[in-house]
Amino acid sequence: AQTVTQSQPEMSVQEAETVTLSCTYDTSESDYYLFWYKQPPSRQMILVIRQEAYKQQNATENRFSVNFQKAAKSFSLKISDSQLGDAAMYFCAYRRSGGGADGLTFGKGTHLIIQP
Amino acid sequence: AAGVIQSPRHLIKEKRETATLKCYPIPRHDTVYWYQQGPGQDPQFLISFYEKMQSDKGSIPDRFSAQQFSDYHSELNMSSLELGDSALYFCASSYLLAGEPGDRVTQYFGPGTRLLVL
């Protein structure tokens, strides 16, 4: 079974600075997908970024980028120019490849605090 | 843009009662997923449906059942409720774009139904 590990229960960063959230995963699959979801106090799950394992290029979405290291099974999220609205719980998630409607496997989450 | 709709948003039940949660996917989405998120926990995948057929199954208790209807909406039926069933229940949906490999992959989540079992 696949597992996703987020080793940082909580991170704190000053507004406008950069922060990196860590995620490692364990899988025997060669093709899969990785995601970062954000869950603010409203509890809504919001997709931040997605990475396909077959792509060597790291995904980027505005201030959000990932460092995907396939051999190390590492998938970290970098948030640049942190804003107060970035404060939330961040979940790393894994989905195996294939044509079915497979569910996501989530990590335990990292609570991100933005200091004004 | 239209989002996933879940109803009710809040539900209070007594132990051993039955609850039904409803999910209306984003228009043209044909795949629905259900997740359970306990207090302070990560979401746990329960079950998914594609074109009205069960597709993948996670840690769904035998007391729970679900189905997807012809209009693609889905219902999660929960019987013999226990205190431990108190949680936030998410529905997510996804879709396939012709000629776009892997586009069934991204799941868009609804706001969740908060279930409290007393």
mmCIF file of C-alpha atoms in Angstrom:
data_model
loop_
_atom_site.group_PDB
_atom_site.id
_atom_site.type_symbol
_atom_site.label_atom_id
_atom_site.label_comp_id
_atom_site.label_asym_id
_atom_site.label_seq_id
_atom_site.Cartn_x
_atom_site.Cartn_y
_atom_site.Cartn_z
ATOM 1 C CA ALA A 1 0.000 0.000 0.000
ATOM 2 C CA GLN A 2 1.129 3.513 -0.713
ATOM 3 C CA THR A 3 1.981 5.802 2.173
ATOM 4 C CA VAL A 4 2.478 9.557 2.296
ATOM 5 C CA THR A 5 4.497 11.185 5.058
ATOM 6 C CA GLN A 6 4.554 14.834 6.042
ATOM 7 C CA SER A 7 7.144 15.186 8.780
ATOM 8 C CA GLN A 8 6.349 18.786 9.713
ATOM 9 C CA PRO A 9 3.128 19.027 11.748
ATOM 10 C CA GLU A 10 3.458 22.814 11.848
ATOM 11 C CA MET A 11 5.485 25.480 10.075
ATOM 12 C CA SER A 12 5.650 29.221 10.639
ATOM 13 C CA VAL A 13 6.860 31.883 8.208
ATOM 14 C CA GLN A 14 6.939 35.661 8.081
ATOM 15 C CA GLU A 15 4.691 37.352 5.559
ATOM 16 C CA ALA A 16 6.471 37.905 2.207
ATOM 17 C CA GLU A 17 9.085 35.241 2.938
ATOM 18 C CA THR A 18 9.496 31.808 1.362
ATOM 19 C CA VAL A 19 8.616 28.516 3.024
ATOM 20 C CA THR A 20 9.055 24.902 1.948
ATOM 21 C CA LEU A 21 6.768 22.075 3.080
ATOM 22 C CA SER A 22 8.117 18.529 2.921
ATOM 23 C CA CYS A 23 6.441 15.366 1.703
ATOM 24 C CA THR A 24 7.802 11.882 1.085
ATOM 25 C CA TYR A 25 5.926 8.885 -0.210
ATOM 26 C CA ASP A 26 6.393 5.196 -0.658
ATOM 27 C CA THR A 27 5.194 3.326 -3.711
ATOM 28 C CA SER A 28 6.235 0.460 -5.945
ATOM 29 C CA GLU A 29 4.544 2.063 -8.949
ATOM 30 C CA SER A 30 6.577 3.805 -11.642
ATOM 31 C CA ASP A 31 3.800 6.086 -12.822
ATOM 32 C CA TYR A 32 1.584 8.078 -10.483
ATOM 33 C CA TYR A 33 0.389 11.557 -9.601
ATOM 34 C CA LEU A 34 1.164 13.819 -6.681
ATOM 35 C CA PHE A 35 -0.832 16.743 -5.374
ATOM 36 C CA TRP A 36 -0.781 19.471 -2.785
ATOM 37 C CA TYR A 37 -4.163 20.481 -1.386
ATOM 38 C CA LYS A 38 -4.811 23.434 0.887
ATOM 39 C CA GLN A 39 -7.455 23.346 3.627
ATOM 40 C CA PRO A 40 -8.125 26.765 5.181
ATOM 41 C CA PRO A 41 -10.225 27.211 8.342
ATOM 42 C CA SER A 42 -13.361 26.927 6.196
ATOM 43 C CA ARG A 43 -12.335 23.221 5.757
ATOM 44 C CA GLN A 44 -12.743 23.463 1.972
ATOM 45 C CA MET A 45 -10.160 21.308 0.142
ATOM 46 C CA ILE A 46 -8.509 23.417 -2.555
ATOM 47 C CA LEU A 47 -6.105 22.033 -5.153
ATOM 48 C CA VAL A 48 -2.814 23.928 -5.110
ATOM 49 C CA ILE A 49 -0.654 22.047 -7.588
ATOM 50 C CA ARG A 50 -0.341 18.708 -9.380
ATOM 51 C CA GLN A 51 2.686 16.764 -10.634
ATOM 52 C CA GLU A 52 2.776 13.811 -13.004
ATOM 53 C CA ALA A 53 5.556 11.344 -12.128
ATOM 54 C CA TYR A 54 6.489 10.870 -15.806
ATOM 55 C CA LYS A 55 7.254 14.567 -16.162
ATOM 56 C CA GLN A 56 10.762 15.614 -15.202
ATOM 57 C CA GLN A 57 9.870 19.298 -15.101
ATOM 58 C CA ASN A 58 8.689 20.564 -11.740
ATOM 59 C CA ALA A 59 5.167 21.993 -11.706
ATOM 60 C CA THR A 60 4.642 25.694 -10.992
ATOM 61 C CA GLU A 61 1.495 27.672 -10.278
ATOM 62 C CA ASN A 62 2.180 31.362 -9.670
ATOM 63 C CA ARG A 63 3.814 31.611 -6.209
ATOM 64 C CA PHE A 64 3.639 27.844 -5.683
ATOM 65 C CA SER A 65 6.215 25.422 -7.034
ATOM 66 C CA VAL A 66 7.300 21.893 -6.266
ATOM 67 C CA ASN A 67 10.623 20.098 -6.053
ATOM 68 C CA PHE A 68 9.896 16.590 -7.299
ATOM 69 C CA GLN A 69 12.690 14.094 -6.718
ATOM 70 C CA LYS A 70 11.409 10.781 -8.085
ATOM 71 C CA ALA A 71 14.370 8.653 -7.054
ATOM 72 C CA ALA A 72 14.200 9.988 -3.509
ATOM 73 C CA LYS A 73 10.381 9.807 -3.511
ATOM 74 C CA SER A 74 10.231 13.370 -2.320
ATOM 75 C CA PHE A 75 7.702 16.046 -3.265
ATOM 76 C CA SER A 76 8.144 19.372 -1.484
ATOM 77 C CA LEU A 77 6.042 22.504 -1.925
ATOM 78 C CA LYS A 78 7.650 25.938 -2.014
ATOM 79 C CA ILE A 79 5.516 28.987 -1.352
ATOM 80 C CA SER A 80 7.148 32.266 -2.358
ATOM 81 C CA ASP A 81 6.149 35.709 -1.095
ATOM 82 C CA SER A 82 3.909 34.188 1.593
ATOM 83 C CA GLN A 83 0.613 35.960 2.136
ATOM 84 C CA LEU A 84 -1.775 35.928 5.078
ATOM 85 C CA GLY A 85 -4.282 34.051 2.916
ATOM 86 C CA ASP A 86 -1.832 31.166 2.594
ATOM 87 C CA ALA A 87 -2.426 30.242 6.229
ATOM 88 C CA ALA A 88 -4.003 26.788 6.151
ATOM 89 C CA MET A 89 -3.437 23.077 6.569
ATOM 90 C CA TYR A 90 -1.555 21.688 3.577
ATOM 91 C CA PHE A 91 -1.982 18.063 2.568
ATOM 92 C CA CYS A 92 0.262 16.131 0.221
ATOM 93 C CA ALA A 93 -1.603 13.427 -1.705
ATOM 94 C CA TYR A 94 -0.759 10.482 -3.955
ATOM 95 C CA ARG A 95 -2.773 8.777 -6.662
ATOM 96 C CA ARG A 96 -1.574 5.840 -8.705
ATOM 97 C CA SER A 97 -1.793 5.969 -12.449
ATOM 98 C CA GLY A 98 -4.374 4.012 -14.419
ATOM 99 C CA GLY A 99 -7.745 4.505 -16.023
ATOM 100 C CA GLY A 100 -9.904 3.971 -12.970
ATOM 101 C CA ALA A 101 -11.326 6.405 -10.445
ATOM 102 C CA ASP A 102 -8.727 5.742 -7.789
ATOM 103 C CA GLY A 103 -8.923 7.517 -4.477
ATOM 104 C CA LEU A 104 -6.239 9.786 -3.100
ATOM 105 C CA THR A 105 -3.921 8.814 -0.252
ATOM 106 C CA PHE A 106 -3.182 11.825 1.935
ATOM 107 C CA GLY A 107 -0.414 12.664 4.355
ATOM 108 C CA LYS A 108 -1.228 13.848 7.883
ATOM 109 C CA GLY A 109 -0.880 17.481 6.866
ATOM 110 C CA THR A 110 1.263 20.491 7.771
ATOM 111 C CA HIS A 111 -0.314 23.458 9.522
ATOM 112 C CA LEU A 112 1.154 26.618 7.989
ATOM 113 C CA ILE A 113 1.112 29.789 10.076
ATOM 114 C CA ILE A 114 1.829 33.154 8.460
ATOM 115 C CA GLN A 115 3.249 35.765 10.816
ATOM 116 C CA PRO A 116 2.318 39.351 9.825
ATOM 117 C CA ALA B 1 -17.578 28.422 -12.124
ATOM 118 C CA ALA B 2 -19.898 25.736 -10.828
ATOM 119 C CA GLY B 3 -18.588 23.634 -7.982
ATOM 120 C CA VAL B 4 -19.455 20.379 -6.311
ATOM 121 C CA ILE B 5 -22.617 20.685 -4.229
ATOM 122 C CA GLN B 6 -23.153 18.679 -1.079
ATOM 123 C CA SER B 7 -26.273 18.490 1.036
ATOM 124 C CA PRO B 8 -26.992 18.840 3.793
ATOM 125 C CA ARG B 9 -24.070 20.943 4.985
ATOM 126 C CA HIS B 10 -24.665 20.016 8.605
ATOM 127 C CA LEU B 11 -26.397 16.990 10.083
ATOM 128 C CA ILE B 12 -26.999 15.869 13.653
ATOM 129 C CA LYS B 13 -28.065 12.283 14.321
ATOM 130 C CA GLU B 14 -28.445 9.994 17.299
ATOM 131 C CA LYS B 15 -26.538 6.730 17.679
ATOM 132 C CA ARG B 16 -28.015 3.847 15.689
ATOM 133 C CA GLU B 17 -29.866 6.215 13.352
ATOM 134 C CA THR B 18 -29.450 6.394 9.577
ATOM 135 C CA ALA B 19 -28.101 9.276 7.506
ATOM 136 C CA THR B 20 -28.041 10.011 3.782
ATOM 137 C CA LEU B 21 -25.563 12.461 2.294
ATOM 138 C CA LYS B 22 -25.969 13.786 -1.218
ATOM 139 C CA CYS B 23 -23.406 14.960 -3.739
ATOM 140 C CA TYR B 24 -23.970 16.796 -7.015
ATOM 141 C CA PRO B 25 -20.790 16.810 -9.140
ATOM 142 C CA ILE B 26 -19.585 19.659 -11.291
ATOM 143 C CA PRO B 27 -21.596 19.675 -14.564
ATOM 144 C CA ARG B 28 -20.168 17.178 -17.108
ATOM 145 C CA HIS B 29 -18.167 15.397 -14.421
ATOM 146 C CA ASP B 30 -18.880 11.677 -14.508
ATOM 147 C CA THR B 31 -16.814 10.434 -11.568
ATOM 148 C CA VAL B 32 -17.558 10.871 -7.886
ATOM 149 C CA TYR B 33 -15.421 10.142 -4.823
ATOM 150 C CA TRP B 34 -16.320 10.088 -1.124
ATOM 151 C CA TYR B 35 -13.904 10.881 1.710
ATOM 152 C CA GLN B 36 -14.219 10.974 5.498
ATOM 153 C CA GLN B 37 -12.170 13.418 7.582
ATOM 154 C CA GLY B 38 -12.267 12.942 11.334
ATOM 155 C CA PRO B 39 -11.318 15.764 13.732
ATOM 156 C CA GLY B 40 -7.644 16.628 13.308
ATOM 157 C CA GLN B 41 -7.202 13.880 10.727
ATOM 158 C CA ASP B 42 -6.389 13.690 7.036
ATOM 159 C CA PRO B 43 -9.174 12.744 4.609
ATOM 160 C CA GLN B 44 -9.654 9.003 4.184
ATOM 161 C CA PHE B 45 -10.924 7.668 0.875
ATOM 162 C CA LEU B 46 -14.157 5.680 1.148
ATOM 163 C CA ILE B 47 -15.426 4.818 -2.336
ATOM 164 C CA SER B 48 -15.673 6.084 -5.915
ATOM 165 C CA PHE B 49 -18.018 5.720 -8.869
ATOM 166 C CA TYR B 50 -17.489 6.116 -12.595
ATOM 167 C CA GLU B 51 -20.429 6.083 -14.973
ATOM 168 C CA LYS B 52 -22.692 4.806 -12.198
ATOM 169 C CA MET B 53 -20.461 1.803 -11.450
ATOM 170 C CA GLN B 54 -18.358 1.388 -8.326
ATOM 171 C CA SER B 55 -14.763 1.956 -9.357
ATOM 172 C CA ASP B 56 -12.492 1.925 -6.306
ATOM 173 C CA LYS B 57 -13.091 1.068 -2.675
ATOM 174 C CA GLY B 58 -11.193 2.313 0.339
ATOM 175 C CA SER B 59 -11.861 2.078 4.057
ATOM 176 C CA ILE B 60 -15.641 2.225 3.857
ATOM 177 C CA PRO B 61 -17.413 0.454 6.748
ATOM 178 C CA ASP B 62 -19.909 -2.275 5.889
ATOM 179 C CA ARG B 63 -22.608 -0.097 7.506
ATOM 180 C CA PHE B 64 -22.107 2.440 4.718
ATOM 181 C CA SER B 65 -23.251 2.103 1.141
ATOM 182 C CA ALA B 66 -23.237 4.454 -1.809
ATOM 183 C CA GLN B 67 -24.463 4.697 -5.349
ATOM 184 C CA GLN B 68 -24.326 6.993 -8.347
ATOM 185 C CA PHE B 69 -27.472 7.821 -10.271
ATOM 186 C CA SER B 70 -28.194 8.423 -13.962
ATOM 187 C CA ASP B 71 -27.741 12.189 -13.535
ATOM 188 C CA TYR B 72 -24.307 11.446 -11.961
ATOM 189 C CA HIS B 73 -25.268 12.641 -8.498
ATOM 190 C CA SER B 74 -24.281 10.300 -5.691
ATOM 191 C CA GLU B 75 -25.646 9.402 -2.267
ATOM 192 C CA LEU B 76 -23.790 7.983 0.719
ATOM 193 C CA ASN B 77 -26.057 5.999 3.028
ATOM 194 C CA MET B 78 -24.878 5.443 6.572
ATOM 195 C CA SER B 79 -26.736 3.097 8.919
ATOM 196 C CA SER B 80 -26.389 2.176 12.598
ATOM 197 C CA LEU B 81 -24.477 5.370 13.208
ATOM 198 C CA GLU B 82 -21.760 5.328 15.849
ATOM 199 C CA LEU B 83 -20.127 8.171 17.759
ATOM 200 C CA GLY B 84 -16.959 7.567 15.761
ATOM 201 C CA ASP B 85 -18.785 8.387 12.523
ATOM 202 C CA SER B 86 -18.797 12.066 13.517
ATOM 203 C CA ALA B 87 -16.675 13.662 10.827
ATOM 204 C CA LEU B 88 -16.577 15.903 7.794
ATOM 205 C CA TYR B 89 -17.638 13.977 4.691
ATOM 206 C CA PHE B 90 -16.310 15.242 1.385
ATOM 207 C CA CYS B 91 -17.484 14.463 -2.074
ATOM 208 C CA ALA B 92 -15.155 15.145 -4.989
ATOM 209 C CA SER B 93 -15.698 14.883 -8.722
ATOM 210 C CA SER B 94 -13.541 14.578 -11.817
ATOM 211 C CA TYR B 95 -13.989 14.215 -15.578
ATOM 212 C CA LEU B 96 -12.341 12.958 -18.736
ATOM 213 C CA LEU B 97 -11.559 15.260 -21.603
ATOM 214 C CA ALA B 98 -11.298 13.455 -24.909
ATOM 215 C CA GLY B 99 -7.703 13.417 -26.081
ATOM 216 C CA GLU B 100 -6.373 14.594 -22.712
ATOM 217 C CA PRO B 101 -4.611 11.678 -21.012
ATOM 218 C CA GLY B 102 -4.847 11.603 -17.256
ATOM 219 C CA ASP B 103 -7.523 14.256 -16.920
ATOM 220 C CA ARG B 104 -9.670 12.018 -14.789
ATOM 221 C CA VAL B 105 -6.933 12.483 -12.230
ATOM 222 C CA THR B 106 -7.623 15.865 -10.637
ATOM 223 C CA GLN B 107 -10.379 15.711 -8.048
ATOM 224 C CA TYR B 108 -12.381 18.815 -7.181
ATOM 225 C CA PHE B 109 -13.814 18.784 -3.698
ATOM 226 C CA GLY B 110 -17.163 19.982 -2.422
ATOM 227 C CA PRO B 111 -17.551 21.968 0.812
ATOM 228 C CA GLY B 112 -18.294 18.859 2.849
ATOM 229 C CA THR B 113 -21.117 17.680 5.103
ATOM 230 C CA ARG B 114 -20.410 17.944 8.795
ATOM 231 C CA LEU B 115 -22.000 14.982 10.570
ATOM 232 C CA LEU B 116 -22.339 14.915 14.335
ATOM 233 C CA VAL B 117 -23.524 11.715 15.986
ATOM 234 C CA LEU B 118 -24.784 12.118 19.555
#
